[in-house]
Short mmCIF file of C-alpha atoms in Angstrom, two decimals:
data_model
loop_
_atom_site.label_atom_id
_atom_site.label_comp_id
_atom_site.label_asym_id
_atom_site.label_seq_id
_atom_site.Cartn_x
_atom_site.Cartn_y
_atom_site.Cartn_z
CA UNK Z 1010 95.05 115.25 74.02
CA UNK Z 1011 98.12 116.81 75.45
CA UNK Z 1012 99.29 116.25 78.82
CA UNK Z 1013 97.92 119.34 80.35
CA UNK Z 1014 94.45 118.60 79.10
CA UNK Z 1015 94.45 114.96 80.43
CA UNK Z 1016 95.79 116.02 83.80
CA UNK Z 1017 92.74 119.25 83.90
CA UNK Z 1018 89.86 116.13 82.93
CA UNK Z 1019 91.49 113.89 86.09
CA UNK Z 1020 91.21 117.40 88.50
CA UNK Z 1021 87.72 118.13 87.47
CA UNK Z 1022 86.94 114.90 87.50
CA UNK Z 1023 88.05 114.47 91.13
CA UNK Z 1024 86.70 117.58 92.30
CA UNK Z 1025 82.67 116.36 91.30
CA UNK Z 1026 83.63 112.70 93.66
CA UNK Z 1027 85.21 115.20 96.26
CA UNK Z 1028 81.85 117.05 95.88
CA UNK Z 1029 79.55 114.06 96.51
CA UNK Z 1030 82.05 112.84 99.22
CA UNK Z 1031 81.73 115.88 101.11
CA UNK Z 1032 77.88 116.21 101.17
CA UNK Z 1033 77.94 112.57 102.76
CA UNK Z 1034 80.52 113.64 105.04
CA UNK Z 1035 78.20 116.82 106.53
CA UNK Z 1036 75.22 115.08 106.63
CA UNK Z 1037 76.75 112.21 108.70
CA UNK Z 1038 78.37 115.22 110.82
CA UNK Z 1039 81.82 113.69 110.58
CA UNK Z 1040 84.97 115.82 110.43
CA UNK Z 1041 87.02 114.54 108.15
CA UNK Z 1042 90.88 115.33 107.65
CA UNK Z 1043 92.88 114.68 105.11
CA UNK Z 1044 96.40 114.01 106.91
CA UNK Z 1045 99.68 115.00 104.80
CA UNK Z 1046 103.12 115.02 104.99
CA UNK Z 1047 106.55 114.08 103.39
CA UNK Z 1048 107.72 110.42 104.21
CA UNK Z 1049 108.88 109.54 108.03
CA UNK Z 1050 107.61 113.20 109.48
CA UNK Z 1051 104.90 111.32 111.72
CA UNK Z 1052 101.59 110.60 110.27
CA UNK Z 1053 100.99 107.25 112.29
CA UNK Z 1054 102.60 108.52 115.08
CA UNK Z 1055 100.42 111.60 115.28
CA UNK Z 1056 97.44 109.43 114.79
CA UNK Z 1057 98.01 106.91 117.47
CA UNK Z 1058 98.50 110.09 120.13
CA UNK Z 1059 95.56 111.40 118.77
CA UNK Z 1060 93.90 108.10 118.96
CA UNK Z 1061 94.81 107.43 122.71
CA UNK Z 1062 93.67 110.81 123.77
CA UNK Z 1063 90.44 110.99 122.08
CA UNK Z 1064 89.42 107.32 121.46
CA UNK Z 1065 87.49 106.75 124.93
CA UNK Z 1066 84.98 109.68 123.76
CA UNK Z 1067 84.76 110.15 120.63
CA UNK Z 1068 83.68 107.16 117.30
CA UNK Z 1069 86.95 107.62 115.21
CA UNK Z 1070 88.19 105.57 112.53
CA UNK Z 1071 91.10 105.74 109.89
CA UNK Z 1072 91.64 105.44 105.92
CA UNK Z 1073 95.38 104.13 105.66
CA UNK Z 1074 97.03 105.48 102.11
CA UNK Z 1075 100.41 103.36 102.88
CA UNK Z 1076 100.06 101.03 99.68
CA UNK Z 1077 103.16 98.61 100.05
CA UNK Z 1078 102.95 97.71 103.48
CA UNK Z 1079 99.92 97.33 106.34
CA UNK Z 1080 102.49 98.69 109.11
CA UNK Z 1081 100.06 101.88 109.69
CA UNK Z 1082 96.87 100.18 110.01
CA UNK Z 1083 98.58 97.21 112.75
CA UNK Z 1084 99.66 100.06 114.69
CA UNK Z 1085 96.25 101.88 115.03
CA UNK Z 1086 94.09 98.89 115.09
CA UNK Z 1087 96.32 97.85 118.16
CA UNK Z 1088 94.92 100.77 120.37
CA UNK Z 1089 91.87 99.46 119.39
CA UNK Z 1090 90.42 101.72 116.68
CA UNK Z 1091 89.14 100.96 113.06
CA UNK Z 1092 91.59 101.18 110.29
CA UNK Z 1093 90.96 100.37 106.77
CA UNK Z 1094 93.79 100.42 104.22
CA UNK Z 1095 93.28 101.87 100.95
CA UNK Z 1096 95.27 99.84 98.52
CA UNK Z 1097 95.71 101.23 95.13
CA UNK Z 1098 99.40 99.90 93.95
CA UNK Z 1099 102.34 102.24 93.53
CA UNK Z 1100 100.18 105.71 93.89
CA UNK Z 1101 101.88 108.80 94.67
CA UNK Z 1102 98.75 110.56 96.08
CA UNK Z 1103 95.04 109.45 97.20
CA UNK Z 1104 92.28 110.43 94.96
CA UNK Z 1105 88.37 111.12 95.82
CA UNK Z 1106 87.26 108.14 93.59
CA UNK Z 1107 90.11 105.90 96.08
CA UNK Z 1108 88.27 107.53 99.33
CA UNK Z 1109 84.55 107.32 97.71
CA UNK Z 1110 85.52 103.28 96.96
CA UNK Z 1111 86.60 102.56 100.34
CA UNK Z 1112 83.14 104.43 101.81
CA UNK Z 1113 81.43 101.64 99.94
CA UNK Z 1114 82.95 99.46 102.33
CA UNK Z 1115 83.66 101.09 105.30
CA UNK Z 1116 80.29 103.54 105.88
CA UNK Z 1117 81.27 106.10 108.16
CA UNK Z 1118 77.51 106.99 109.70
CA UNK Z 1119 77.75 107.54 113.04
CA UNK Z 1120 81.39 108.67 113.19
CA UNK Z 1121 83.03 111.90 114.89
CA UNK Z 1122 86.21 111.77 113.06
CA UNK Z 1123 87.92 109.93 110.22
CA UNK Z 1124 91.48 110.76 109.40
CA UNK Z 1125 93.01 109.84 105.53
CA UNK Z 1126 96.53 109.40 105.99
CA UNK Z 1127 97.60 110.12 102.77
CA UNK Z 1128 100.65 108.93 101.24
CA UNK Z 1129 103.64 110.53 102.34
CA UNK Z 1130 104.44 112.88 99.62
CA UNK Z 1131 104.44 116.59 100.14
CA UNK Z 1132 103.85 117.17 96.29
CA UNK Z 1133 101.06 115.05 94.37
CA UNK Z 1134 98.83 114.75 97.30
CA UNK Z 1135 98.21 119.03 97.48
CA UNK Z 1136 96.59 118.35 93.88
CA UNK Z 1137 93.81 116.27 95.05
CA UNK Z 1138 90.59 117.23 96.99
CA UNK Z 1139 89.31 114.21 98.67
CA UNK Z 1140 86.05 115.67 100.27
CA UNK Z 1141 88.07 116.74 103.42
CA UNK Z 1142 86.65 119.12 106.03
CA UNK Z 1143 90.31 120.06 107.23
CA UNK Z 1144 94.05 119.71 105.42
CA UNK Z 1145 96.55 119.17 108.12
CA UNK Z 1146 100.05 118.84 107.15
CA UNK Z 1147 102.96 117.88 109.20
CA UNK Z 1148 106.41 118.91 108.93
CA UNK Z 1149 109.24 117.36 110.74
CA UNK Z 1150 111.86 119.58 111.80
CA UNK Z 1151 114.79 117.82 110.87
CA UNK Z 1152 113.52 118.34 107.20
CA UNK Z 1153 115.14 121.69 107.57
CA UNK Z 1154 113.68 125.43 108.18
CA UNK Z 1155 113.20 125.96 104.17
CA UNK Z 1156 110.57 123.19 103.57
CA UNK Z 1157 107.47 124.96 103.34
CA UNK Z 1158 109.15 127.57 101.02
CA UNK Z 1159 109.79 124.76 98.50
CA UNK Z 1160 106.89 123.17 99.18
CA UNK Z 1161 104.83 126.34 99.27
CA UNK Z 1162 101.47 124.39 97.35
CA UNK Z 1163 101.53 121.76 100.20
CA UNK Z 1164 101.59 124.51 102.97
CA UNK Z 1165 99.79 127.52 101.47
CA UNK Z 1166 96.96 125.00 100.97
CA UNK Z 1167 96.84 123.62 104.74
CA UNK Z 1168 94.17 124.39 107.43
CA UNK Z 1169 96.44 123.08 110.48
CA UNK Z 1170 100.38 122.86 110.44
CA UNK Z 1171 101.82 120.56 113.18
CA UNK Z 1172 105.93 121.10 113.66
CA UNK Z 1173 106.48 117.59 114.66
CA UNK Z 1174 109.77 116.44 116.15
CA UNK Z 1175 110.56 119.30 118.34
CA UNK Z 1176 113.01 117.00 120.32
CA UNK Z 1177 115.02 116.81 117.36
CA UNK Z 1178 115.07 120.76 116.72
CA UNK Z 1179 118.67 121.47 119.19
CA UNK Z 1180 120.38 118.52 117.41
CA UNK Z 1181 119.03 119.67 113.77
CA UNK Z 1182 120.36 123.01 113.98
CA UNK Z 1183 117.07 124.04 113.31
CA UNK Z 1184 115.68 127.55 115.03
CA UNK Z 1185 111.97 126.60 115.12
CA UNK Z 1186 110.51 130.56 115.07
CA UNK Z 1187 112.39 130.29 111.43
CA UNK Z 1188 110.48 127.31 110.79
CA UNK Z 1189 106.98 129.05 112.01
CA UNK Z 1190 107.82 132.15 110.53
CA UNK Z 1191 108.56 130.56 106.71
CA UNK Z 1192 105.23 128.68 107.40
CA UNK Z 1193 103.16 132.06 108.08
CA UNK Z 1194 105.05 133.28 104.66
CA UNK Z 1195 103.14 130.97 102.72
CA UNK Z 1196 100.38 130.62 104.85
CA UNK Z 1197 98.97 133.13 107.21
CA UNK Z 1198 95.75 132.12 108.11
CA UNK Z 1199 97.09 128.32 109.32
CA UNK Z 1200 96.74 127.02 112.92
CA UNK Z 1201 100.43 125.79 114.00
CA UNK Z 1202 101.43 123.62 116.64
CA UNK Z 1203 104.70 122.59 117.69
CA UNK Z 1204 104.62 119.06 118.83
CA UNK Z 1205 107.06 115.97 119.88
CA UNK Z 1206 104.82 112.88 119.16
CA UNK Z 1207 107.34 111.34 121.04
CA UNK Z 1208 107.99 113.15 124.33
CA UNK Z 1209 104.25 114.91 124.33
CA UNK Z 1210 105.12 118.28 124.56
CA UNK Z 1211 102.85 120.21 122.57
CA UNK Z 1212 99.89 117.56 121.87
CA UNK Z 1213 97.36 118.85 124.36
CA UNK Z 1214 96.86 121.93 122.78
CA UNK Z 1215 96.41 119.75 119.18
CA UNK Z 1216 93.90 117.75 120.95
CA UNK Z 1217 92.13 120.15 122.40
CA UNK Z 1218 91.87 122.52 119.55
CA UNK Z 1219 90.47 118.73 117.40
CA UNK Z 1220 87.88 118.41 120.10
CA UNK Z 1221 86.28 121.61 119.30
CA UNK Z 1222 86.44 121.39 115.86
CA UNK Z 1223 84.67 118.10 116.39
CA UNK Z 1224 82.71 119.37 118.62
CA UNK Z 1225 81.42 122.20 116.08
CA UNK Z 1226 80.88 119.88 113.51
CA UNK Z 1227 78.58 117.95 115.63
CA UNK Z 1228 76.37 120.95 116.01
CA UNK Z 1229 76.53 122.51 112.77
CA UNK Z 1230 74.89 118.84 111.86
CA UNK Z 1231 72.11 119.01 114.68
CA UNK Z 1232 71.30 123.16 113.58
CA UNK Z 1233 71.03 121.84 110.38
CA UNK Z 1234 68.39 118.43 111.64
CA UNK A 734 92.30 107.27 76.33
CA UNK A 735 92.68 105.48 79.87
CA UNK A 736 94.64 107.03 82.54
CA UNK A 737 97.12 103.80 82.54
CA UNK A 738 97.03 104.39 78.76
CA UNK A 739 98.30 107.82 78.87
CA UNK A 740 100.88 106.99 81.65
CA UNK A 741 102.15 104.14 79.52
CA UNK A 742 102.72 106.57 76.53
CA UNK A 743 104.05 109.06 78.61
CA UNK A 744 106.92 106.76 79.85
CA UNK A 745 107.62 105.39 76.92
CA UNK A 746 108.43 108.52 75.26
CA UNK A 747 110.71 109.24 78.54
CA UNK A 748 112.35 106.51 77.86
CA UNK A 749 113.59 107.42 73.82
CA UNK A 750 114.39 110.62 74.86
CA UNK A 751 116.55 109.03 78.21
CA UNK A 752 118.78 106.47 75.93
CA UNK A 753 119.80 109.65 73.80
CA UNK A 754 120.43 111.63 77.09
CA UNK A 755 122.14 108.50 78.22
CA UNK A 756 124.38 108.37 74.48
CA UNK A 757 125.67 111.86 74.99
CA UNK A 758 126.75 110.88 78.36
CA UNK A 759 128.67 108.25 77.76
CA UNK A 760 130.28 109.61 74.56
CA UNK A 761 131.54 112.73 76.90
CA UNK A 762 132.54 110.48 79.65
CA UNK A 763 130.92 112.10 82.13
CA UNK A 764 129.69 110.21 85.04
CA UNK A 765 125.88 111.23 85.77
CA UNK A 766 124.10 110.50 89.28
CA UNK A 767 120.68 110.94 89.47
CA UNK A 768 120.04 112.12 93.02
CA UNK A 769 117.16 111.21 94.72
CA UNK A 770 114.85 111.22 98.31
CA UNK A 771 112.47 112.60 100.20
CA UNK A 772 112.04 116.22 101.27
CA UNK A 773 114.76 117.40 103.85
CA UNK A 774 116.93 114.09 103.75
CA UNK A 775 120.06 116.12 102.61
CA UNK A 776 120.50 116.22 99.13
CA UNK A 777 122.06 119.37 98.68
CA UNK A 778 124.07 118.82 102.12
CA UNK A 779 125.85 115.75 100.45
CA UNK A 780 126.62 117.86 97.14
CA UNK A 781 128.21 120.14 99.34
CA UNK A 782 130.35 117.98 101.26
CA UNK A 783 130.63 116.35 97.11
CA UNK A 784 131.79 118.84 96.25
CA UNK A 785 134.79 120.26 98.54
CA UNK A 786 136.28 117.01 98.57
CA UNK A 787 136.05 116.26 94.98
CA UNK A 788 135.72 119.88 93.37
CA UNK A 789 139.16 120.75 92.62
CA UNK A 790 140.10 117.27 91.54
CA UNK A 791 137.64 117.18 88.61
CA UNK A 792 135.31 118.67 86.56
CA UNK A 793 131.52 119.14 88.26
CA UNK A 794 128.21 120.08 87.69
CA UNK A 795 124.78 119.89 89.55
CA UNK A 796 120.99 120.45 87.61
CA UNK A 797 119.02 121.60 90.20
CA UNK A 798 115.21 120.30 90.21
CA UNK A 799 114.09 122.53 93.34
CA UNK A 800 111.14 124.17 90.78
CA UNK A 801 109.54 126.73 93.63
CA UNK A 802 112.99 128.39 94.82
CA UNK A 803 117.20 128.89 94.18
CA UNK A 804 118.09 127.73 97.85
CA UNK A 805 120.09 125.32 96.50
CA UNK A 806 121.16 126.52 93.39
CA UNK A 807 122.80 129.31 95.29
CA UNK A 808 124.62 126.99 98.14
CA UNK A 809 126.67 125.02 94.77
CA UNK A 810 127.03 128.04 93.55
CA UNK A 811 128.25 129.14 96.86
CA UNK A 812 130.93 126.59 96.56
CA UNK A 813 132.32 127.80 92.96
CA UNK A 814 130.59 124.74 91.34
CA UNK A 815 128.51 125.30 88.28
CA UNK A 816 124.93 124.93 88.85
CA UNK A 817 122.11 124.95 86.30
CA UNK A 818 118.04 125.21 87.66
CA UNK A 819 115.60 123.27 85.67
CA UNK A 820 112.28 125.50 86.47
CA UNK A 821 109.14 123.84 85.53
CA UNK A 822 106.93 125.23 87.98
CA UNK A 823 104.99 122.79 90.06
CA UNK A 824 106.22 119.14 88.93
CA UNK A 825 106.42 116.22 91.46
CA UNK A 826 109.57 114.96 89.47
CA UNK A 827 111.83 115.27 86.47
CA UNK A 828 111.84 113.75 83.27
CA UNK A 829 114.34 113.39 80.72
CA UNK A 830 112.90 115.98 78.54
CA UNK A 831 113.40 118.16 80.80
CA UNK A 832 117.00 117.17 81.50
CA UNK A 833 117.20 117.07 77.54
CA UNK A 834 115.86 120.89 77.44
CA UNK A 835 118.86 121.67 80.10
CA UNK A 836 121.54 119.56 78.32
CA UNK A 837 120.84 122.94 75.38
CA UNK A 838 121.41 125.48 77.46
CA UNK A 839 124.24 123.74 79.55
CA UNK A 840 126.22 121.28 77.53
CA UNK A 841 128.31 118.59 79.69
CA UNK A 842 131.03 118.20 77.34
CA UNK A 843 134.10 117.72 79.52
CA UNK A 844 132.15 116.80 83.01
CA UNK A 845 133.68 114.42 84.79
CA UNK A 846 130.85 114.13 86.76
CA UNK A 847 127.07 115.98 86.95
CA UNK A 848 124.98 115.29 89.62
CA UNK A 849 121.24 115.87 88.61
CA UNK A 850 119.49 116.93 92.27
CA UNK A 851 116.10 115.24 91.46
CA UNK A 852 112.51 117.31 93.30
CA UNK A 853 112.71 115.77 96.75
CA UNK A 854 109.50 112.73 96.56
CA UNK A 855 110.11 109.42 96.99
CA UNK A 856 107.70 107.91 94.68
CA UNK A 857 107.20 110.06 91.31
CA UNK A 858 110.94 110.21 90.28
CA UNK A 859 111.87 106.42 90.55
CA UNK A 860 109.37 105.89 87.84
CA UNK A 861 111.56 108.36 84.86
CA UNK A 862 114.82 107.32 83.80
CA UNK A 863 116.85 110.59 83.08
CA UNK A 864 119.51 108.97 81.46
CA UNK A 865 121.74 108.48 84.43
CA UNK A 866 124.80 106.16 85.41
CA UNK A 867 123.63 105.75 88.49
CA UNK A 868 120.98 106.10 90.45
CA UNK A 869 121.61 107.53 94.22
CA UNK A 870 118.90 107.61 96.65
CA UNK A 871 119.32 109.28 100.65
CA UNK A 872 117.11 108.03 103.40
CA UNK A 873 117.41 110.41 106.73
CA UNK A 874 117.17 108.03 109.29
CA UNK A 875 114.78 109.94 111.39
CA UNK A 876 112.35 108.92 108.67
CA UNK A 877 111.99 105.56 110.47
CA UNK A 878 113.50 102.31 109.96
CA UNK A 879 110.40 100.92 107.90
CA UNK A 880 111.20 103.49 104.75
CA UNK A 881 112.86 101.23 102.45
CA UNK A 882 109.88 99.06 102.52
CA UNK A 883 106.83 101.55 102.30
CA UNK A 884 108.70 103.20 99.13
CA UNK A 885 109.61 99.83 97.68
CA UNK A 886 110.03 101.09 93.94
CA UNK A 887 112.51 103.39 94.76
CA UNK A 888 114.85 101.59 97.20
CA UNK A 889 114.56 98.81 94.60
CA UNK A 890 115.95 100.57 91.73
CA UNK A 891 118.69 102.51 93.57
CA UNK A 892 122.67 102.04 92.68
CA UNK A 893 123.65 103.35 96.25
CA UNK A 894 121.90 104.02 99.11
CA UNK A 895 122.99 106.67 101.66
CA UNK A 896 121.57 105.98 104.91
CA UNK A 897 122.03 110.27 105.77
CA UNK A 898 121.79 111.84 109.73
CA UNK A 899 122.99 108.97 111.25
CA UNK A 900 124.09 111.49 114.00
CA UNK A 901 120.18 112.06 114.72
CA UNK A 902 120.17 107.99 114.96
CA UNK A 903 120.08 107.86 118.82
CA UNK A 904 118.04 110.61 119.75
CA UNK A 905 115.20 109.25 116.87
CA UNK A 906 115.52 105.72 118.15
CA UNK A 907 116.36 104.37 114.90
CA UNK A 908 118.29 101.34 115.04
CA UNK A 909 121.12 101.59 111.71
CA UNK A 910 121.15 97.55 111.39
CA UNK A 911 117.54 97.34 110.75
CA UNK A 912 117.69 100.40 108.86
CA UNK A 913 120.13 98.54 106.46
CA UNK A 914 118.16 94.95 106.58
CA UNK A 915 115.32 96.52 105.50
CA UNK A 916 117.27 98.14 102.90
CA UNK A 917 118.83 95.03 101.91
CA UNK A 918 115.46 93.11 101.74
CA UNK A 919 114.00 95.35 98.79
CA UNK A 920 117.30 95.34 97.14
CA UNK A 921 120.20 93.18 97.74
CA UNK A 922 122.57 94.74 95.28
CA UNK A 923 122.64 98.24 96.47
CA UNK A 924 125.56 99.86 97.94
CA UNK A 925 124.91 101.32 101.04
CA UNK A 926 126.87 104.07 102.91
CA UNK A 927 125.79 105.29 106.53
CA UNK A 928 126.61 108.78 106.69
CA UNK A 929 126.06 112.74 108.50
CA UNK A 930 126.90 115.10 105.97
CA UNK A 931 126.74 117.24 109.72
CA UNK A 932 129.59 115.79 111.59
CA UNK A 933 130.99 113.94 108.32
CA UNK A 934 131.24 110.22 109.69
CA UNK A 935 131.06 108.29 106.60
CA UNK A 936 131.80 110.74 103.80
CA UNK A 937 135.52 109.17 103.00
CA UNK A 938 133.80 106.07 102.09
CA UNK A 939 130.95 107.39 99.62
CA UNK A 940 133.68 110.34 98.05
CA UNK A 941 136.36 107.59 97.45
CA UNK A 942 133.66 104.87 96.62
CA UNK A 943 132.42 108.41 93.97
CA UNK A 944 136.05 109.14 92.92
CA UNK A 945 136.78 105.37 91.35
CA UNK A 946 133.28 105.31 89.49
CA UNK A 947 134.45 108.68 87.98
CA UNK A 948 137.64 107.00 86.36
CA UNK A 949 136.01 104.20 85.51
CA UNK A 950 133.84 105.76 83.40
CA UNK A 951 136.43 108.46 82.11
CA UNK A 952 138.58 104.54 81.35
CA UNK A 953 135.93 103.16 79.51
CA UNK A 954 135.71 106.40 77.22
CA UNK A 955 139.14 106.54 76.25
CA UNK A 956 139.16 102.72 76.05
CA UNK A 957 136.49 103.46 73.31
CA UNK A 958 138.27 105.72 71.50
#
């Protein structure tokens, strides 16, 4: 079996888990998102802001892809919310059999939102449906203006692209309507918000626009009751 | 066949075709660094600033891995420094078959030096030997101070390390020492240079550190002779 037939088997195979994850995932009403980016752009960070605004109303809990280290999970366990780390050894992506695994042991009935963070990785991880109800992808700035053109698969495939590191955008050199505009070339029909996890700017309107999509979910499950 | 099955066939046939990559290298002499990181850490800034300070001293090259565009093909170029693209449309690393394939197309003989610019992932690459000298890996520090130990593998395997943006150190809150202690504790052997290929703090080092590693190998070949 050549390479390109092995690697076809693993994506159909993963797409029929992805399938079966899914279903569970609407009929429990939980948005799901599968969280992407390259290493260091601000996964965790993006979580634990999203955690602290949202975390008083809403049941939320976390699937941690970081496979050498439990540094992501401490941090969002801290503010209080459930993490569970998926530990697979030196993977360069998460799978749907990884996520359907970790369901076994971590139901998520009852929950508004869980968030994968994936491993960071803006390559493998594009490959692999998980059972997601949303991709969101987050590019750091400083990564440079030409990222999402030459990692068009990563972007062109996202529901939600978050600019993160704004602060750093004077100091980068980096014009961020270049940034949004290479983004749209790949991907016009993605929500984009430019956010600073660090100083705040730009994370209401992220919040906000996650409350209503949790929101919908909620009642696209009691229509369906 | 098993997935771990296939991957273990896969890398073993890397590796036969890597030692002969690896023989033609060192019977030419030429010094080859297999550059790697993650997305946006400056790769192509430090063959630039490579370049102009070694370019008219010696004889270079650069193999491109960036598969979806020629961004950075065209800035070597830019720089009248040869530059070959290996295309093969949407990989998350390269291999030495593919650097093999190139080696056809663009023979080395009479490089002093080619720097192979590996697809910018820092997981997929650290596991294929290209045939190399020396592996070179660049951490932005506005990745976080915690990278070296959340991508293990390839911080453990690395020649050099370049710690890269160190002018973005302040404003990201990154703290260099523990950037380099946790560099240090997955691999005590490394050389480490902190470096902005921006304001060019820290290039003399890694260029002269570069230049003596090029006669030392071009020594060793005529000491073979």
């Amino acid at each position: 079996m050549d390479r390109l037939s092995v690697l076809t088997n693993i994506l159909k195979a993963n797409q029929e888990i992805a399938t079966e994850n899914r279903r569970l995932f609407e009929k429990e009403g939980t948005l799901v998102i599968n969280l992407m980016s390259a290493p260091g752009a601000g996964k965790t960070s993006l979580l634990e802001a999203t955690v602290r605004a949202l975390g008083g109303h809403y049941r939320l809990a976390v699937f941690d892809g970081d496979f050498e280290t439990d540094l992501d999970s401490q941090r969002i366990r801290a503010l209080g919310t459930r993490s569970h780390r998926i530990t697979n050894g030196s993977v360069c992506h998460l799978d749907a059999r990884m996520v359907a695994r970790a369901l076994t042991e971590f139901p998520v009935e009852g929950l508004d939102l869980l968030v994968i963070e994936n491993v960071g990785n803006l390559i493998c991880p594009a490959s692999y449906d998980l059972g997601e109800s949303l991709r969101v992808v987050i590019c750091c700035v400083a990564e440079g203006a030409e990222k999402p053109k030459k990692y068009a698969v990563m972007f062109h495939k996202a529901d939600v692209v978050l600019l993160n590191k704004t602060d750093l955008a004077t100091a980068s050199g980096i014009d961020l309507r270049e940034l949004e505009k290479n983004v749209r070339e790949v991907n016009a029909k993605a929500t984009v918000f430019a956010v600073s996890c660090k100083t705040g700017v730009g994370l209401d309107a992220w919040v906000a626009w996650l409350r209503d999509a949790i929101v919908s979910r909620r009642i696209a499950e009691v229509a369906r009751c």
